[in-house]
Amino acid sequence: MAGLNDIREVNRLRLLEELRRAGVADRSELARQTGLSRATVATLVADFVARGAIVEESERNGAPGRPSNRLRLDPSAATVLGVDFGHRHVRVALADLSATVIAERRIDLDVDAGSKTALDTTAELAATLMAEAGVGGDRVLGAGMGIPAPIDRRSGRMPSASILANWEPIRPAEELAHRLGLPVRVANDADLGALGESTYGAGRGFSDLLYVKLSAGFGAGMILRGALHTGATGIAGEIGHLGVDPLGVICRCGNRGCLETVASGYGLRHVLAPTHGPGLTTARLLALADAGDTTVLAALQRAGTMVGAVLGALCTALNPAAIMIGGDLGAGSAPLRDAIRAELRRTALPPTGDVVLHAATLGDRAEVLGAITLALDETEWLRSADLVAVARQWTRA
Ligand SMILES: [Zn+2]
């Protein structure tokens, strides 16, 4: 009877997956979307409801006749982890199947210094959050993880040896998976910011969206036609390494005059070192701008003009509907965004410059929420192993 059990299991997974994708559905919608018969759907739903994996609520819409029974996954049936590495911090969050964060922690950490401490610390944070929330390892499906460097999707490695140089030559997802005992998906941090903003933030409702992360580093994530666009190898969006100044300083990528050397936290600190010393933090820089420091405001104006020219070119090339400016520097500085907007409007081919442009709304949580989305949306690997395991648990007595 193994064959019959296999078919039942495949059907169960199709139903669970469809319900997770849809959020809420009734039995006839599930039958239509999965291609299963109404009788099969009714049997499977009854089984899941009895075991608490699916919850059912009656809904009367004022229409005569039987109420329509709406079904949804019990969000607490399983969880995922989201991990966001910056150059100077790590944030870990535990979320249920509805992407509601149950527990979250952020700590300052010199991530650039090396992968071992950063990944060990992350695994400890994850264990702490699971213990706090009372979630056992068997209830965690997997993790999504963002890192502040280009990631080659084919190899899972970081192809630019000089960005996160002390992490070389590891595959970050494999290393974290080994520590957590869970499947881990990795993506670039700005890509996850784009995913977070477009799913939960100001980017909702825009199918073509650019998310620009202006922080210690500088990168962008692109949502095109409703999906994250990472290019042929996963590197698309590294606009911080577009050359904007042939006479500029050497960038940590090895090229000269990259946008990041004038318009990121690193870049502005370097630009302002002669007048403000070598240790200018982004928080201090933003406070000086608020207080009207003319040198700082001029540096922000110049940075914004260079970013605006690049985004204007991207508007002409890609014609997005919206641009969200995130990261502590980008979301925190109105003068910087004003300069970006002015130069973008001046340089983009009309009407592509009439793009919605404002600060990202999720603040420094966009990336971790994107990591949670990545973990939940990767149904391919959930299907392959872990949702199967959870479904088996749900069908045990
Ligand atoms: Zn560069």
Tab-separated table of C-alpha atoms and ligand atoms in Angstrom:
chain	number	residue	atom	x	y	z
A	1	MET	CA	0.000	0.000	0.000
A	2	ALA	CA	3.085	2.259	-0.114
A	3	GLY	CA	2.064	3.602	-3.507
A	4	LEU	CA	-1.348	4.655	-2.267
A	5	ASN	CA	0.198	6.360	0.741
A	6	ASP	CA	2.588	8.233	-1.561
A	7	ILE	CA	-0.320	9.541	-3.616
A	8	ARG	CA	-2.137	10.628	-0.474
A	9	GLU	CA	0.988	12.411	0.696
A	10	VAL	CA	1.460	14.218	-2.611
A	11	ASN	CA	-2.193	15.278	-2.520
A	12	ARG	CA	-1.859	16.493	1.058
A	13	LEU	CA	1.174	18.580	0.123
A	14	ARG	CA	-0.552	20.061	-2.922
A	15	LEU	CA	-3.425	21.115	-0.726
A	16	LEU	CA	-1.207	22.591	2.003
A	17	GLU	CA	0.941	24.402	-0.513
A	18	GLU	CA	-2.069	25.898	-2.276
A	19	LEU	CA	-3.562	27.045	1.009
A	20	ARG	CA	-0.273	28.622	2.057
A	21	ARG	CA	-0.039	30.411	-1.290
A	22	ALA	CA	-3.659	31.599	-1.239
A	23	GLY	CA	-3.762	32.471	2.464
A	24	VAL	CA	-7.520	31.863	2.674
A	25	ALA	CA	-9.694	29.643	0.453
A	26	ASP	CA	-12.824	27.511	0.554
A	27	ARG	CA	-13.067	23.863	-0.478
A	28	SER	CA	-14.243	24.483	-4.023
A	29	GLU	CA	-11.414	26.983	-4.652
A	30	LEU	CA	-8.901	24.430	-3.352
A	31	ALA	CA	-10.348	21.760	-5.647
A	32	ARG	CA	-10.123	24.099	-8.632
A	33	GLN	CA	-6.565	25.245	-7.911
A	34	THR	CA	-5.091	21.830	-7.056
A	35	GLY	CA	-6.966	19.786	-9.650
A	36	LEU	CA	-8.039	17.381	-6.892
A	37	SER	CA	-11.632	16.154	-6.765
A	38	ARG	CA	-14.029	17.835	-4.348
A	39	ALA	CA	-14.392	14.550	-2.469
A	40	THR	CA	-10.607	14.234	-2.029
A	41	VAL	CA	-10.325	17.845	-0.886
A	42	ALA	CA	-13.178	17.322	1.608
A	43	THR	CA	-11.505	14.213	3.057
A	44	LEU	CA	-8.071	15.814	3.351
A	45	VAL	CA	-9.445	19.046	4.841
A	46	ALA	CA	-11.467	17.106	7.436
A	47	ASP	CA	-8.313	15.252	8.425
A	48	PHE	CA	-6.221	18.449	8.728
A	49	VAL	CA	-8.967	20.303	10.635
A	50	ALA	CA	-9.271	17.400	13.085
A	51	ARG	CA	-5.521	17.563	13.712
A	52	GLY	CA	-5.379	21.355	14.057
A	53	ALA	CA	-3.241	22.089	10.998
A	54	ILE	CA	-6.083	23.869	9.163
A	55	VAL	CA	-8.550	26.205	10.870
A	56	GLU	CA	-12.025	26.800	9.523
A	57	GLU	CA	-14.249	29.804	9.985
A	58	SER	CA	-17.842	30.327	8.817
A	59	GLU	CA	-18.573	33.445	6.865
A	60	ARG	CA	-22.047	34.767	6.065
A	61	ASN	CA	-21.968	37.468	3.408
A	62	GLY	CA	-25.626	38.340	3.841
A	63	ALA	CA	-26.431	35.999	0.985
A	64	PRO	CA	-29.092	33.332	1.516
A	65	GLY	CA	-28.111	29.678	1.731
A	66	ARG	CA	-25.265	27.879	3.421
A	67	PRO	CA	-22.398	29.955	4.800
A	68	SER	CA	-19.112	29.676	2.938
A	69	ASN	CA	-16.482	28.049	5.128
A	70	ARG	CA	-13.125	29.781	4.792
A	71	LEU	CA	-10.019	27.719	5.444
A	72	ARG	CA	-6.528	28.801	6.391
A	73	LEU	CA	-3.379	27.113	7.656
A	74	ASP	CA	-2.951	27.373	11.396
A	75	PRO	CA	-0.048	29.862	11.284
A	76	SER	CA	1.545	28.337	14.378
A	77	ALA	CA	1.813	24.910	12.779
A	78	ALA	CA	5.329	25.697	11.574
A	79	THR	CA	7.887	28.520	11.506
A	80	VAL	CA	10.839	29.820	9.502
A	81	LEU	CA	13.926	31.843	10.429
A	82	GLY	CA	15.026	35.060	8.734
A	83	VAL	CA	18.654	36.233	9.025
A	84	ASP	CA	19.960	39.631	7.920
A	85	PHE	CA	23.676	40.374	7.933
A	86	GLY	CA	24.888	43.944	7.488
A	87	HIS	CA	28.564	44.859	7.546
A	88	ARG	CA	28.102	45.878	11.195
A	89	HIS	CA	25.152	43.873	12.537
A	90	VAL	CA	23.169	40.668	12.420
A	91	ARG	CA	19.402	40.455	12.917
A	92	VAL	CA	17.552	37.151	13.364
A	93	ALA	CA	13.758	36.702	13.408
A	94	LEU	CA	11.472	33.715	13.881
A	95	ALA	CA	8.140	33.923	12.028
A	96	ASP	CA	5.065	31.733	11.654
A	97	LEU	CA	3.533	30.599	8.346
A	98	SER	CA	1.681	33.911	7.996
A	99	ALA	CA	5.073	35.713	8.202
A	100	THR	CA	4.146	37.179	11.572
A	101	VAL	CA	7.338	37.661	13.560
A	102	ILE	CA	7.188	35.783	16.882
A	103	ALA	CA	10.632	36.676	18.181
A	104	GLU	CA	13.425	38.889	16.914
A	105	ARG	CA	16.868	40.064	18.009
A	106	ARG	CA	19.468	42.410	16.516
A	107	ILE	CA	23.022	42.804	17.727
A	108	ASP	CA	25.977	44.924	16.654
A	109	LEU	CA	28.696	42.690	15.261
A	110	ASP	CA	31.781	43.193	13.085
A	111	VAL	CA	30.480	40.923	10.321
A	112	ASP	CA	33.300	41.952	7.966
A	113	ALA	CA	35.871	40.555	10.422
A	114	GLY	CA	35.117	36.928	9.514
A	115	SER	CA	32.441	34.348	8.850
A	116	LYS	CA	33.010	31.956	11.750
A	117	THR	CA	32.092	34.320	14.594
A	118	ALA	CA	29.241	35.843	12.562
A	119	LEU	CA	27.676	32.455	11.726
A	120	ASP	CA	28.255	30.970	15.199
A	121	THR	CA	26.602	34.029	16.756
A	122	THR	CA	23.664	33.709	14.349
A	123	ALA	CA	23.105	30.068	15.272
A	124	GLU	CA	23.181	31.002	18.984
A	125	LEU	CA	20.663	33.808	18.402
A	126	ALA	CA	18.378	31.426	16.499
A	127	ALA	CA	18.505	28.910	19.347
A	128	THR	CA	17.727	31.665	21.870
A	129	LEU	CA	14.711	32.883	19.873
A	130	MET	CA	13.353	29.339	19.446
A	131	ALA	CA	13.711	28.699	23.191
A	132	GLU	CA	12.008	32.014	24.043
A	133	ALA	CA	9.103	31.257	21.696
A	134	GLY	CA	8.866	27.624	22.809
A	135	VAL	CA	9.382	26.417	19.239
A	136	GLY	CA	11.190	23.096	18.842
A	137	GLY	CA	13.532	22.391	15.947
A	138	ASP	CA	10.952	20.059	14.402
A	139	ARG	CA	8.656	23.073	13.902
A	140	VAL	CA	11.185	25.141	11.909
A	141	LEU	CA	11.009	24.536	8.153
A	142	GLY	CA	14.159	26.386	7.163
A	143	ALA	CA	15.824	29.778	6.977
A	144	GLY	CA	16.331	32.632	4.537
A	145	MET	CA	19.523	34.657	4.853
A	146	GLY	CA	20.776	37.943	3.405
A	147	ILE	CA	24.426	38.961	3.178
A	148	PRO	CA	25.933	42.301	2.131
A	149	ALA	CA	27.871	41.011	-0.877
A	150	PRO	CA	27.147	39.710	-4.372
A	151	ILE	CA	26.118	36.035	-4.341
A	152	ASP	CA	26.572	33.804	-7.380
A	153	ARG	CA	23.360	31.797	-7.496
A	154	ARG	CA	25.009	28.928	-9.393
A	155	SER	CA	27.750	28.215	-6.860
A	156	GLY	CA	26.372	29.845	-3.692
A	157	ARG	CA	29.717	31.626	-3.392
A	158	MET	CA	30.633	35.296	-3.249
A	159	PRO	CA	32.438	36.017	-6.539
A	160	SER	CA	33.970	39.334	-5.504
A	161	ALA	CA	36.926	38.314	-3.354
A	162	SER	CA	37.421	41.801	-1.926
A	163	ILE	CA	33.878	42.394	-0.585
A	164	LEU	CA	33.482	40.472	2.683
A	165	ALA	CA	37.068	39.405	2.057
A	166	ASN	CA	37.376	37.670	5.430
A	167	TRP	CA	34.465	35.358	4.569
A	168	GLU	CA	36.240	33.761	1.631
A	169	PRO	CA	36.020	31.118	0.281
A	170	ILE	CA	32.933	29.689	2.021
A	171	ARG	CA	29.393	29.061	0.805
A	172	PRO	CA	27.443	31.017	3.458
A	173	ALA	CA	24.156	29.092	3.115
A	174	GLU	CA	25.890	25.721	3.512
A	175	GLU	CA	27.772	26.923	6.575
A	176	LEU	CA	24.649	28.210	8.307
A	177	ALA	CA	22.636	25.135	7.278
A	178	HIS	CA	25.307	22.971	8.927
A	179	ARG	CA	25.046	24.975	12.165
A	180	LEU	CA	21.235	25.110	12.254
A	181	GLY	CA	20.515	21.619	10.911
A	182	LEU	CA	18.018	23.236	8.534
A	183	PRO	CA	17.867	24.085	4.827
A	184	VAL	CA	19.034	27.683	4.245
A	185	ARG	CA	18.521	29.903	1.216
A	186	VAL	CA	20.832	32.869	0.718
A	187	ALA	CA	20.420	36.100	-1.236
A	188	ASN	CA	22.011	39.518	-1.443
A	189	ASP	CA	20.767	41.888	1.285
A	190	ALA	CA	19.394	44.549	-1.092
A	191	ASP	CA	17.486	41.868	-3.017
A	192	LEU	CA	15.861	40.809	0.251
A	193	GLY	CA	15.111	44.460	1.065
A	194	ALA	CA	13.265	44.688	-2.253
A	195	LEU	CA	11.355	41.518	-1.428
A	196	GLY	CA	10.482	42.819	2.064
A	197	GLU	CA	9.326	46.261	0.886
A	198	SER	CA	7.304	44.843	-1.995
A	199	THR	CA	5.612	42.240	0.227
A	200	TYR	CA	5.027	44.173	3.461
A	201	GLY	CA	6.115	47.800	2.998
A	202	ALA	CA	5.606	50.830	0.782
A	203	GLY	CA	6.273	48.759	-2.328
A	204	ARG	CA	3.041	46.774	-2.067
A	205	GLY	CA	0.961	47.028	-5.222
A	206	PHE	CA	3.893	47.905	-7.510
A	207	SER	CA	4.865	45.101	-9.885
A	208	ASP	CA	7.952	47.015	-11.115
A	209	LEU	CA	9.971	48.375	-8.242
A	210	LEU	CA	13.545	49.318	-7.403
A	211	TYR	CA	14.753	49.156	-3.816
A	212	VAL	CA	17.965	51.060	-3.147
A	213	LYS	CA	19.861	50.246	0.026
A	214	LEU	CA	22.007	53.227	1.015
A	215	SER	CA	23.808	52.139	4.139
A	216	ALA	CA	27.426	51.362	5.028
A	217	GLY	CA	27.484	49.795	1.549
A	218	PHE	CA	25.308	50.491	-1.454
A	219	GLY	CA	23.213	48.133	-3.572
A	220	ALA	CA	19.827	47.719	-5.200
A	221	GLY	CA	17.206	45.011	-5.546
A	222	MET	CA	14.779	44.864	-8.445
A	223	ILE	CA	11.240	43.547	-8.610
A	224	LEU	CA	10.307	43.246	-12.285
A	225	ARG	CA	6.869	42.022	-13.378
A	226	GLY	CA	6.159	41.015	-9.802
A	227	ALA	CA	9.249	38.855	-9.259
A	228	LEU	CA	12.718	39.446	-7.865
A	229	HIS	CA	15.133	39.928	-10.761
A	230	THR	CA	18.657	38.776	-9.955
A	231	GLY	CA	19.966	38.262	-13.489
A	232	ALA	CA	21.718	35.341	-15.150
A	233	THR	CA	24.022	34.593	-12.222
A	234	GLY	CA	22.422	36.427	-9.302
A	235	ILE	CA	24.543	39.586	-9.382
A	236	ALA	CA	22.035	42.071	-10.905
A	237	GLY	CA	21.544	45.275	-8.925
A	238	GLU	CA	25.108	45.891	-7.701
A	239	ILE	CA	24.797	49.536	-8.733
A	240	GLY	CA	27.130	50.681	-5.955
A	241	HIS	CA	29.932	49.446	-8.219
A	242	LEU	CA	28.990	51.455	-11.290
A	243	GLY	CA	31.847	53.827	-12.101
A	244	VAL	CA	30.789	57.468	-11.737
A	245	ASP	CA	34.107	59.284	-11.226
A	246	PRO	CA	37.133	58.354	-13.395
A	247	LEU	CA	39.368	60.408	-11.066
A	248	GLY	CA	37.788	59.042	-7.872
A	249	VAL	CA	39.300	56.876	-5.162
A	250	ILE	CA	39.876	53.123	-5.406
A	251	CYS	CA	36.806	51.125	-4.327
A	252	ARG	CA	37.013	47.952	-2.233
A	253	CYS	CA	35.873	46.041	-5.348
A	254	GLY	CA	39.159	47.077	-6.988
A	255	ASN	CA	37.765	49.540	-9.535
A	256	ARG	CA	38.111	53.307	-9.335
A	257	GLY	CA	35.407	55.869	-8.616
A	258	CYS	CA	32.482	53.514	-7.948
A	259	LEU	CA	29.216	55.117	-6.806
A	260	GLU	CA	29.768	53.484	-3.406
A	261	THR	CA	32.958	55.528	-2.903
A	262	VAL	CA	30.955	58.782	-2.857
A	263	ALA	CA	27.413	57.841	-1.848
A	264	SER	CA	27.522	55.125	0.846
A	265	GLY	CA	28.262	55.414	4.564
A	266	TYR	CA	31.831	54.282	3.808
A	267	GLY	CA	32.131	56.730	0.938
A	268	LEU	CA	30.800	59.757	2.818
A	269	ARG	CA	33.016	59.005	5.812
A	270	HIS	CA	36.024	59.049	3.479
A	271	VAL	CA	34.851	62.206	1.673
A	272	LEU	CA	34.290	64.037	4.977
A	273	ALA	CA	37.413	62.764	6.781
A	274	PRO	CA	39.477	65.959	6.176
A	275	THR	CA	36.874	68.133	7.947
A	276	HIS	CA	35.141	65.726	10.338
A	277	GLY	CA	37.786	63.138	11.186
A	278	PRO	CA	38.041	59.475	10.187
A	279	GLY	CA	35.348	58.010	12.501
A	280	LEU	CA	32.169	59.781	11.341
A	281	THR	CA	29.192	57.464	11.904
A	282	THR	CA	26.018	57.614	9.813
A	283	ALA	CA	24.005	58.632	12.900
A	284	ARG	CA	26.386	61.535	13.546
A	285	LEU	CA	26.373	62.502	9.868
A	286	LEU	CA	22.560	62.639	9.847
A	287	ALA	CA	22.552	64.725	13.037
A	288	LEU	CA	25.065	67.186	11.512
A	289	ALA	CA	22.886	67.493	8.392
A	290	ASP	CA	19.841	68.225	10.592
A	291	ALA	CA	21.855	70.917	12.368
A	292	GLY	CA	22.662	72.563	9.023
A	293	ASP	CA	26.375	71.646	8.676
A	294	THR	CA	27.082	73.077	5.211
A	295	THR	CA	30.002	70.730	4.419
A	296	VAL	CA	27.910	67.659	5.255
A	297	LEU	CA	24.925	68.990	3.298
A	298	ALA	CA	27.155	69.667	0.279
A	299	ALA	CA	28.526	66.102	0.445
A	300	LEU	CA	24.967	64.713	0.637
A	301	GLN	CA	23.953	66.945	-2.298
A	302	ARG	CA	26.857	65.661	-4.418
A	303	ALA	CA	26.153	62.036	-3.425
A	304	GLY	CA	22.441	62.453	-4.219
A	305	THR	CA	23.175	63.976	-7.601
A	306	MET	CA	25.396	61.021	-8.561
A	307	VAL	CA	22.860	58.472	-7.293
A	308	GLY	CA	20.059	60.353	-9.078
A	309	ALA	CA	21.913	60.216	-12.400
A	310	VAL	CA	22.371	56.442	-12.062
A	311	LEU	CA	18.720	55.931	-11.052
A	312	GLY	CA	17.630	58.181	-13.928
A	313	ALA	CA	19.488	55.899	-16.330
A	314	LEU	CA	17.889	52.860	-14.673
A	315	CYS	CA	14.438	54.469	-15.056
A	316	THR	CA	15.099	54.929	-18.775
A	317	ALA	CA	16.320	51.317	-19.066
A	318	LEU	CA	13.734	49.553	-16.866
A	319	ASN	CA	10.838	52.022	-16.432
A	320	PRO	CA	9.936	51.067	-12.835
A	321	ALA	CA	6.750	52.436	-11.234
A	322	ALA	CA	8.360	53.091	-7.863
A	323	ILE	CA	11.755	53.506	-6.187
A	324	MET	CA	12.076	52.935	-2.447
A	325	ILE	CA	15.190	54.405	-0.803
A	326	GLY	CA	16.156	52.271	2.194
A	327	GLY	CA	19.129	51.715	4.479
A	328	ASP	CA	19.912	53.912	7.500
A	329	LEU	CA	21.479	56.619	5.318
A	330	GLY	CA	18.953	56.563	2.453
A	331	ALA	CA	15.809	56.305	4.592
A	332	GLY	CA	17.241	58.743	7.154
A	333	SER	CA	18.245	61.701	4.969
A	334	ALA	CA	15.583	63.838	3.274
A	335	PRO	CA	18.207	66.200	1.706
A	336	LEU	CA	19.884	63.165	0.107
A	337	ARG	CA	16.570	61.894	-1.296
A	338	ASP	CA	15.661	65.386	-2.544
A	339	ALA	CA	18.951	65.580	-4.466
A	340	ILE	CA	18.402	62.066	-5.866
A	341	ARG	CA	14.866	62.959	-7.006
A	342	ALA	CA	15.909	66.241	-8.654
A	343	GLU	CA	18.711	64.664	-10.699
A	344	LEU	CA	16.590	61.631	-11.596
A	345	ARG	CA	13.793	63.884	-12.917
A	346	ARG	CA	16.349	65.924	-14.879
A	347	THR	CA	18.061	62.962	-16.539
A	348	ALA	CA	15.491	60.165	-17.046
A	349	LEU	CA	13.733	59.996	-20.402
A	350	PRO	CA	10.186	61.364	-19.897
A	351	PRO	CA	7.879	60.025	-18.673
A	352	THR	CA	10.026	57.360	-16.958
A	353	GLY	CA	11.246	59.990	-14.463
A	354	ASP	CA	7.707	60.450	-13.117
A	355	VAL	CA	8.397	57.537	-10.821
A	356	VAL	CA	7.157	57.356	-7.235
A	357	LEU	CA	10.267	57.891	-5.097
A	358	HIS	CA	10.272	57.904	-1.322
A	359	ALA	CA	11.848	56.457	1.781
A	360	ALA	CA	11.339	52.752	2.403
A	361	THR	CA	8.862	52.233	5.236
A	362	LEU	CA	10.174	49.095	6.933
A	363	GLY	CA	13.326	50.867	8.074
A	364	ASP	CA	16.136	48.485	8.920
A	365	ARG	CA	13.735	45.495	9.053
A	366	ALA	CA	13.086	45.275	5.287
A	367	GLU	CA	15.923	42.786	4.775
A	368	VAL	CA	14.972	40.381	7.566
A	369	LEU	CA	11.319	40.400	6.444
A	370	GLY	CA	12.566	39.668	2.927
A	371	ALA	CA	14.599	36.767	4.324
A	372	ILE	CA	11.426	35.378	5.914
A	373	THR	CA	9.606	35.769	2.590
A	374	LEU	CA	12.450	33.958	0.825
A	375	ALA	CA	12.201	31.068	3.290
A	376	LEU	CA	8.407	30.834	2.990
A	377	ASP	CA	8.298	31.219	-0.793
A	378	GLU	CA	10.872	28.604	-1.645
A	379	THR	CA	8.206	25.959	-1.991
A	380	GLU	CA	10.493	23.867	-4.127
A	381	TRP	CA	12.744	22.935	-1.229
A	382	LEU	CA	9.898	22.987	1.263
A	383	ARG	CA	8.207	20.411	-0.915
A	384	SER	CA	11.338	18.372	-1.300
A	385	ALA	CA	11.873	17.614	2.334
A	386	ASP	CA	10.642	19.756	5.094
A	387	LEU	CA	6.994	20.367	4.474
A	388	VAL	CA	6.766	16.618	3.927
A	389	ALA	CA	8.139	16.089	7.409
A	390	VAL	CA	5.709	18.603	8.873
A	391	ALA	CA	2.793	17.117	6.951
A	392	ARG	CA	3.720	13.709	8.344
A	393	GLN	CA	3.613	15.120	11.849
A	394	TRP	CA	0.226	16.630	11.206
A	395	THR	CA	-1.114	13.317	10.019
A	396	ARG	CA	0.191	11.351	12.980
A	397	ALA	CA	-2.297	10.582	15.695
B	1	ZN	ZN	33.332	49.202	-6.452
